[in-house]
CSV table of C-alpha atoms and ligand atoms in Angstrom, one decimal:
chain,number,residue,atom,x,y,z
A,1,UNK,CA,0.0,0.0,0.0
A,2,UNK,CA,2.9,2.3,0.7
A,3,UNK,CA,4.3,1.7,-2.8
A,4,UNK,CA,5.7,4.7,-4.6
A,5,UNK,CA,4.2,5.0,-8.1
A,6,UNK,CA,6.3,4.4,-11.1
A,7,UNK,CA,7.0,8.0,-11.5
A,8,UNK,CA,8.2,8.2,-8.0
A,9,UNK,CA,5.2,9.8,-6.5
A,10,UNK,CA,3.0,8.3,-3.9
A,11,UNK,CA,-0.4,7.0,-4.9
A,12,UNK,CA,-2.9,7.7,-2.2
A,13,UNK,CA,-5.3,4.8,-1.6
A,14,UNK,CA,-7.8,4.4,1.2
A,15,UNK,CA,-5.5,1.8,2.7
A,16,UNK,CA,-2.6,4.2,2.7
A,17,UNK,CA,-4.7,6.9,4.3
A,18,UNK,CA,-5.7,4.5,7.0
A,19,UNK,CA,-2.1,3.6,7.7
A,20,UNK,CA,-1.2,7.3,7.9
A,21,UNK,CA,-4.0,7.9,10.4
A,22,UNK,CA,-2.9,5.0,12.5
A,23,UNK,CA,0.6,6.4,12.6
A,24,UNK,CA,-0.5,9.9,13.5
A,25,UNK,CA,-2.8,8.4,16.2
A,26,UNK,CA,0.1,6.2,17.6
A,27,UNK,CA,2.5,9.2,17.6
A,28,UNK,CA,0.0,11.5,19.5
A,29,UNK,CA,-0.7,8.8,22.1
A,30,UNK,CA,2.9,7.7,22.4
A,31,UNK,CA,3.9,11.3,23.2
A,32,UNK,CA,1.3,11.3,25.9
A,33,UNK,CA,2.3,7.9,27.2
A,34,UNK,CA,6.0,8.9,27.5
A,35,UNK,CA,4.9,11.9,29.6
A,36,UNK,CA,2.5,10.2,32.0
A,37,UNK,CA,4.6,7.0,32.3
A,38,UNK,CA,2.3,4.7,30.2
A,39,UNK,CA,5.1,2.4,29.0
A,40,UNK,CA,6.6,-0.5,30.9
A,41,UNK,CA,9.7,-2.6,30.5
A,42,UNK,CA,9.6,-6.3,30.6
A,43,UNK,CA,12.6,-8.5,31.2
A,44,UNK,CA,13.5,-11.7,29.4
A,45,UNK,CA,16.0,-14.0,31.0
A,46,UNK,CA,19.3,-15.1,29.4
A,47,UNK,CA,20.9,-18.3,30.6
A,48,UNK,CA,24.3,-20.0,30.3
A,49,UNK,CA,24.0,-22.7,27.7
A,50,UNK,CA,26.2,-25.2,29.5
A,51,UNK,CA,25.0,-24.7,33.1
A,52,UNK,CA,21.6,-23.2,32.8
A,53,UNK,CA,22.7,-20.5,35.2
A,54,UNK,CA,20.9,-17.2,34.9
A,55,UNK,CA,23.2,-14.6,33.4
A,56,UNK,CA,21.0,-11.6,33.0
A,57,UNK,CA,17.9,-10.1,31.2
A,58,UNK,CA,17.1,-8.2,28.1
A,59,UNK,CA,14.8,-5.2,28.6
A,60,UNK,CA,11.9,-5.0,26.1
A,61,UNK,CA,9.4,-2.1,26.0
A,62,UNK,CA,5.7,-2.8,26.4
A,63,UNK,CA,2.8,-0.4,25.8
A,64,UNK,CA,-0.8,-1.3,26.8
A,65,UNK,CA,-2.9,1.7,25.8
A,66,UNK,CA,-6.1,2.1,27.8
A,67,UNK,CA,-8.2,2.2,24.6
A,68,UNK,CA,-6.1,0.7,21.9
A,69,UNK,CA,-4.9,-2.2,23.9
A,70,UNK,CA,-1.4,-3.8,23.4
A,71,UNK,CA,0.6,-2.1,20.7
A,72,UNK,CA,3.6,-4.1,19.5
A,73,UNK,CA,7.1,-2.7,20.1
A,74,UNK,CA,7.8,-3.2,16.5
A,75,UNK,CA,5.0,-0.7,15.7
A,76,UNK,CA,5.6,2.0,18.3
A,77,UNK,CA,9.4,1.9,18.1
A,78,UNK,CA,9.1,2.5,14.4
A,79,UNK,CA,6.7,5.4,14.9
A,80,UNK,CA,9.1,6.8,17.6
A,81,UNK,CA,12.0,6.6,15.1
A,82,UNK,CA,9.9,8.4,12.4
A,83,UNK,CA,8.7,11.1,14.8
A,84,UNK,CA,11.9,11.8,16.8
A,85,UNK,CA,10.3,10.4,20.0
A,86,UNK,CA,12.9,7.7,19.9
A,87,UNK,CA,15.4,9.7,21.9
A,88,UNK,CA,12.9,10.2,24.8
A,89,UNK,CA,11.8,6.6,24.6
A,90,UNK,CA,15.4,5.4,24.5
A,91,UNK,CA,16.5,7.4,27.5
A,92,UNK,CA,13.5,6.2,29.5
A,93,UNK,CA,14.3,2.6,28.6
A,94,UNK,CA,18.0,3.0,29.6
A,95,UNK,CA,17.2,4.7,32.9
A,96,UNK,CA,14.3,2.4,33.8
A,97,UNK,CA,16.3,-0.8,33.0
A,98,UNK,CA,19.5,0.4,34.8
A,99,UNK,CA,17.5,1.4,37.9
A,100,UNK,CA,15.7,-1.9,38.0
A,101,UNK,CA,19.0,-3.9,37.6
A,102,UNK,CA,20.6,-1.9,40.3
A,103,UNK,CA,18.1,-3.3,42.7
A,104,UNK,CA,18.8,-7.0,42.0
A,105,UNK,CA,20.4,-8.8,44.8
A,106,UNK,CA,22.9,-10.7,42.6
A,107,UNK,CA,25.2,-8.0,41.3
A,108,UNK,CA,26.7,-10.0,38.5
A,109,UNK,CA,23.4,-10.2,36.5
A,110,UNK,CA,23.6,-8.2,33.3
A,111,UNK,CA,20.9,-6.0,31.8
A,112,UNK,CA,20.7,-5.6,28.0
A,113,UNK,CA,19.0,-2.6,26.5
A,114,UNK,CA,18.1,-2.1,22.8
A,115,UNK,CA,19.4,1.0,21.1
A,116,UNK,CA,17.9,2.4,17.9
A,117,UNK,CA,20.4,3.3,15.2
A,118,UNK,CA,19.1,6.9,15.5
A,119,UNK,CA,20.2,7.0,19.1
A,120,UNK,CA,23.7,6.1,18.1
A,121,UNK,CA,23.8,8.8,15.5
A,122,UNK,CA,23.1,11.4,18.3
A,123,UNK,CA,26.4,12.5,19.8
A,124,UNK,CA,24.5,13.1,23.2
A,125,UNK,CA,24.1,9.3,23.6
A,126,UNK,CA,27.5,9.0,25.4
A,127,UNK,CA,26.6,11.6,27.9
A,128,UNK,CA,23.1,10.0,28.3
A,129,UNK,CA,24.6,6.6,29.1
A,130,UNK,CA,27.2,8.1,31.4
A,131,UNK,CA,24.4,10.0,33.3
A,132,UNK,CA,22.2,7.0,33.6
A,133,UNK,CA,25.0,4.8,35.0
A,134,UNK,CA,25.8,7.5,37.5
A,135,UNK,CA,22.2,8.0,38.7
A,136,UNK,CA,21.4,4.4,38.9
A,137,UNK,CA,24.8,3.5,40.4
A,138,UNK,CA,24.9,0.4,38.2
A,139,UNK,CA,28.3,-1.0,37.5
A,140,UNK,CA,29.0,-0.3,33.8
A,141,UNK,CA,30.1,-3.9,33.1
A,142,UNK,CA,26.5,-5.0,33.9
A,143,UNK,CA,25.0,-3.0,31.1
A,144,UNK,CA,25.0,-4.2,27.6
A,145,UNK,CA,23.8,-2.1,24.6
A,146,UNK,CA,22.2,-4.0,21.8
A,147,UNK,CA,22.7,-2.4,18.4
A,148,UNK,CA,21.8,-3.6,14.9
A,149,UNK,CA,23.5,-3.5,11.5
A,150,UNK,CA,21.1,-0.7,10.7
A,151,UNK,CA,23.7,1.7,12.3
A,152,UNK,CA,25.8,1.4,9.2
A,153,UNK,CA,23.4,3.4,7.1
A,154,UNK,CA,24.9,6.4,8.9
A,155,UNK,CA,28.3,7.8,8.7
A,156,UNK,CA,30.4,4.9,9.8
A,157,UNK,CA,33.4,6.8,11.2
A,158,UNK,CA,31.0,8.8,13.5
A,159,UNK,CA,29.3,5.6,14.6
A,160,UNK,CA,32.5,3.9,15.3
A,161,UNK,CA,33.7,6.9,17.3
A,162,UNK,CA,30.6,6.9,19.4
A,163,UNK,CA,30.8,3.1,20.0
A,164,UNK,CA,34.4,3.4,21.1
A,165,UNK,CA,33.4,6.1,23.6
A,166,UNK,CA,30.5,3.9,24.9
A,167,UNK,CA,32.9,0.9,25.2
A,168,UNK,CA,35.3,3.1,27.0
A,169,UNK,CA,32.6,3.6,29.7
A,170,UNK,CA,32.9,-0.1,30.4
A,171,UNK,CA,29.5,-1.1,29.0
A,172,UNK,CA,29.2,-4.2,26.6
A,173,UNK,CA,28.1,-3.9,23.0
A,174,UNK,CA,26.1,-6.6,21.4
A,175,UNK,CA,25.3,-7.0,17.7
A,176,UNK,CA,21.6,-7.9,17.7
A,177,UNK,CA,19.8,-9.8,14.8
A,178,UNK,CA,23.2,-10.8,13.6
A,179,UNK,CA,23.3,-11.8,9.9
A,180,UNK,CA,20.0,-10.2,8.9
A,181,UNK,CA,21.2,-6.7,8.0
A,182,UNK,CA,22.7,-7.2,4.5
A,183,UNK,CA,25.8,-5.4,5.5
A,184,UNK,CA,29.3,-6.5,4.9
A,185,UNK,CA,31.2,-8.1,7.7
A,186,UNK,CA,34.3,-5.9,7.7
A,187,UNK,CA,32.8,-3.9,10.6
A,188,UNK,CA,33.4,-6.9,12.9
A,189,UNK,CA,37.0,-6.0,13.6
A,190,UNK,CA,36.5,-2.2,13.5
A,191,UNK,CA,33.9,-1.7,16.1
A,192,UNK,CA,34.3,-2.7,19.8
A,193,UNK,CA,31.8,-5.5,19.9
A,194,UNK,CA,31.6,-7.8,22.9
A,195,UNK,CA,28.8,-10.1,21.8
A,196,UNK,CA,26.9,-11.5,18.8
A,197,UNK,CA,23.2,-12.3,18.9
A,198,UNK,CA,22.2,-15.0,16.4
A,199,UNK,CA,18.8,-14.0,15.0
A,200,UNK,CA,15.7,-16.0,15.9
A,201,UNK,CA,15.1,-16.7,12.2
A,202,UNK,CA,18.2,-18.9,12.1
A,203,UNK,CA,17.6,-20.4,15.5
A,204,UNK,CA,14.0,-21.5,14.9
A,205,UNK,CA,15.2,-23.9,12.1
A,206,UNK,CA,18.3,-25.0,13.8
A,207,UNK,CA,18.5,-28.8,14.5
A,208,UNK,CA,16.6,-29.7,11.3
A,209,UNK,CA,19.9,-30.3,9.5
A,210,UNK,CA,19.1,-27.7,6.9
A,211,UNK,CA,21.0,-24.6,5.5
A,212,UNK,CA,20.2,-22.6,8.6
A,213,UNK,CA,22.3,-25.0,10.7
A,214,UNK,CA,25.3,-24.0,8.7
A,215,UNK,CA,24.7,-20.3,9.5
A,216,UNK,CA,24.3,-21.0,13.2
A,217,UNK,CA,27.6,-23.0,13.2
A,218,UNK,CA,29.3,-20.3,11.2
A,219,UNK,CA,28.3,-17.5,13.5
A,220,UNK,CA,29.3,-19.5,16.6
A,221,UNK,CA,32.7,-20.3,15.0
A,222,UNK,CA,33.1,-16.6,14.0
A,223,UNK,CA,32.4,-15.4,17.5
A,224,UNK,CA,35.0,-17.8,18.9
A,225,UNK,CA,37.7,-16.6,16.5
A,226,UNK,CA,36.8,-13.1,17.3
A,227,UNK,CA,36.7,-13.8,21.0
A,228,UNK,CA,33.1,-12.5,21.3
A,229,UNK,CA,30.5,-14.2,23.3
A,230,UNK,CA,27.5,-15.5,21.4
A,231,UNK,CA,23.8,-15.6,22.2
A,232,UNK,CA,21.1,-17.5,20.5
A,233,UNK,CA,17.7,-15.8,20.7
A,234,UNK,CA,14.3,-17.4,20.1
A,235,UNK,CA,15.1,-20.7,21.8
A,236,UNK,CA,11.7,-22.4,22.1
A,237,UNK,CA,12.3,-26.1,22.7
A,238,UNK,CA,14.5,-28.8,24.0
A,239,UNK,CA,15.9,-29.9,20.7
A,240,UNK,CA,17.1,-26.4,19.8
A,241,UNK,CA,18.6,-26.2,23.3
A,242,UNK,CA,20.5,-29.5,22.8
A,243,UNK,CA,21.7,-28.6,19.4
A,244,UNK,CA,22.9,-25.1,20.5
A,245,UNK,CA,24.8,-26.6,23.5
A,246,UNK,CA,26.4,-29.1,21.2
A,247,UNK,CA,27.4,-26.3,18.7
A,248,UNK,CA,29.1,-24.4,21.5
A,249,UNK,CA,26.8,-21.5,21.9
A,250,UNK,CA,27.5,-19.5,25.2
A,251,UNK,CA,24.2,-18.0,26.2
A,252,UNK,CA,20.5,-18.8,25.3
A,253,UNK,CA,17.4,-16.7,25.3
A,254,UNK,CA,13.8,-17.6,24.4
A,255,UNK,CA,10.4,-18.7,25.6
A,256,UNK,CA,11.9,-22.1,26.5
A,257,UNK,CA,13.6,-20.4,29.4
A,258,UNK,CA,11.2,-17.6,30.1
A,259,UNK,CA,9.0,-15.0,28.4
A,260,UNK,CA,9.6,-11.3,29.0
A,261,UNK,CA,8.3,-10.6,32.6
A,262,UNK,CA,7.5,-7.5,34.5
A,263,UNK,CA,8.6,-9.3,37.7
A,264,UNK,CA,12.2,-10.1,37.1
A,265,UNK,CA,13.0,-10.3,40.8
A,266,UNK,CA,10.5,-13.2,41.2
A,267,UNK,CA,12.3,-14.9,38.4
A,268,UNK,CA,15.7,-14.3,40.0
A,269,UNK,CA,14.5,-15.7,43.3
A,270,UNK,CA,13.1,-18.8,41.7
A,271,UNK,CA,16.2,-19.3,39.6
A,272,UNK,CA,18.5,-19.1,42.6
A,273,UNK,CA,16.5,-21.2,44.8
A,274,UNK,CA,16.4,-23.9,42.2
A,275,UNK,CA,20.1,-24.0,41.7
A,276,UNK,CA,20.9,-24.5,45.5
B,301,C2E,P1,14.5,-7.8,19.5
B,301,C2E,O1,15.5,-6.8,20.1
B,301,C2E,O2,15.2,-8.7,18.4
B,301,C2E,O3,13.9,-8.6,20.6
B,301,C2E,C1,13.6,-10.0,20.6
B,301,C2E,C2,12.1,-10.2,20.3
B,301,C2E,O4,11.8,-11.6,20.3
B,301,C2E,C3,11.2,-9.6,21.4
B,301,C2E,O5,10.0,-9.2,20.8
B,301,C2E,C4,10.9,-10.9,22.2
B,301,C2E,O6,9.7,-10.9,23.0
B,301,C2E,C5,10.9,-11.9,21.1
B,301,C2E,N1,11.2,-13.3,21.6
B,301,C2E,C6,12.0,-13.6,22.6
B,301,C2E,N2,12.1,-15.0,22.7
B,301,C2E,C7,11.3,-15.5,21.8
B,301,C2E,C8,10.9,-16.9,21.4
B,301,C2E,O7,11.4,-17.8,22.0
B,301,C2E,N3,10.0,-17.0,20.4
B,301,C2E,C9,9.5,-15.9,19.8
B,301,C2E,N4,8.6,-16.2,18.8
B,301,C2E,N5,9.8,-14.6,20.1
B,301,C2E,C10,10.7,-14.4,21.1
B,301,C2E,P2,9.2,-7.9,21.2
B,301,C2E,O8,9.4,-7.7,22.6
B,301,C2E,O9,8.0,-7.9,20.5
B,301,C2E,O10,10.2,-6.8,20.6
B,301,C2E,C11,10.3,-6.6,19.1
B,301,C2E,C12,11.4,-5.6,18.8
B,301,C2E,O11,11.0,-4.2,19.3
B,301,C2E,C13,12.7,-5.9,19.4
B,301,C2E,O12,13.4,-7.0,18.8
B,301,C2E,C14,13.5,-4.6,19.3
B,301,C2E,O13,14.0,-4.4,18.0
B,301,C2E,C15,12.3,-3.7,19.5
B,301,C2E,N6,12.3,-3.1,20.9
B,301,C2E,C16,11.7,-3.6,22.0
B,301,C2E,N7,12.0,-2.8,23.1
B,301,C2E,C17,12.8,-1.8,22.6
B,301,C2E,C18,13.4,-0.6,23.2
B,301,C2E,O14,13.3,-0.4,24.4
B,301,C2E,N8,14.1,0.2,22.4
B,301,C2E,C19,14.3,-0.1,21.1
B,301,C2E,N9,15.0,0.8,20.3
B,301,C2E,N10,13.7,-1.1,20.5
B,301,C2E,C20,13.0,-2.0,21.2
B,302,CA,CA1,17.4,-7.1,21.2
B,303,CA,CA1,17.1,-9.7,18.3
B,304,CA,CA1,14.3,-8.5,16.0
């Protein structure tokens, strides 16, 4: 529906108009929600592949609108990116996640926060992360920023510089959705990554002995040679778990271990009481 016409102009259709209305509505409501505290973070556990030990959580934004109901993060994050609200949303997510993690009784648990490429293009991001760390008193090595290959549509030299500065603060940097971004791999040795996250699309077919298996093995091998730790996301069943263990994956995340939850502390208590 959002197709540009052959001559490069947009053809307006009722469907397109409806999409535009929805976007405008979401933008207006998101602006309000960010002011009144209408968004929440949920936390999804990440576990050690070999021992099953809880390693930390990824923070994922949730928005249940009083009238519109649940709006998916894919939808509202994209509206936030198009409207400039992503900076407010991003700072809120960082601050909320760090504050929460600082209250966890086990102070080696990590907290991963998603960063939009637009946040990385903003030179203020380094000050923002520094301030959030200071205010939450979270130790920097517990924070991990998840970026995507989408950052490379911007000036790469500037992005690299910002990532170097962030890494210098002591935080980890994970490449999310690795392998889905159609970008060349030469960035791997040029930006200060600490982790690769294998995209769910490869993980869901892993163990079937198909082409996706080769990709997973390849990413795990690559991460070992680059001395990065490697996470598989979207692990949903026992056979994926076993195959990923066998393949040497370090960390696992997915519904099999836990859905994103708004009560991470309860999850932590349960995890630690089990392992005793
Ligand atoms: P993502 O960063 O790749 O997050 C992983 C997504 O996979 C999450 O979807 C998570 O709920 C889902 N997931 C986790 N395990 C499983 C599984 O076993 N099976 C299946 N089918 N799905 C699983 P979610 O929460 O809907 O988030 C979608 C995307 O929205 C995220 O993808 C991320 O790109 C974006 N997002 C969410 N929160 C934020 C945020 O605070 N800031 C930014 N910039 N983006 C965010
Ligand atoms: Ca992520
Ligand atoms: Ca991901
Ligand atoms: Ca994704």
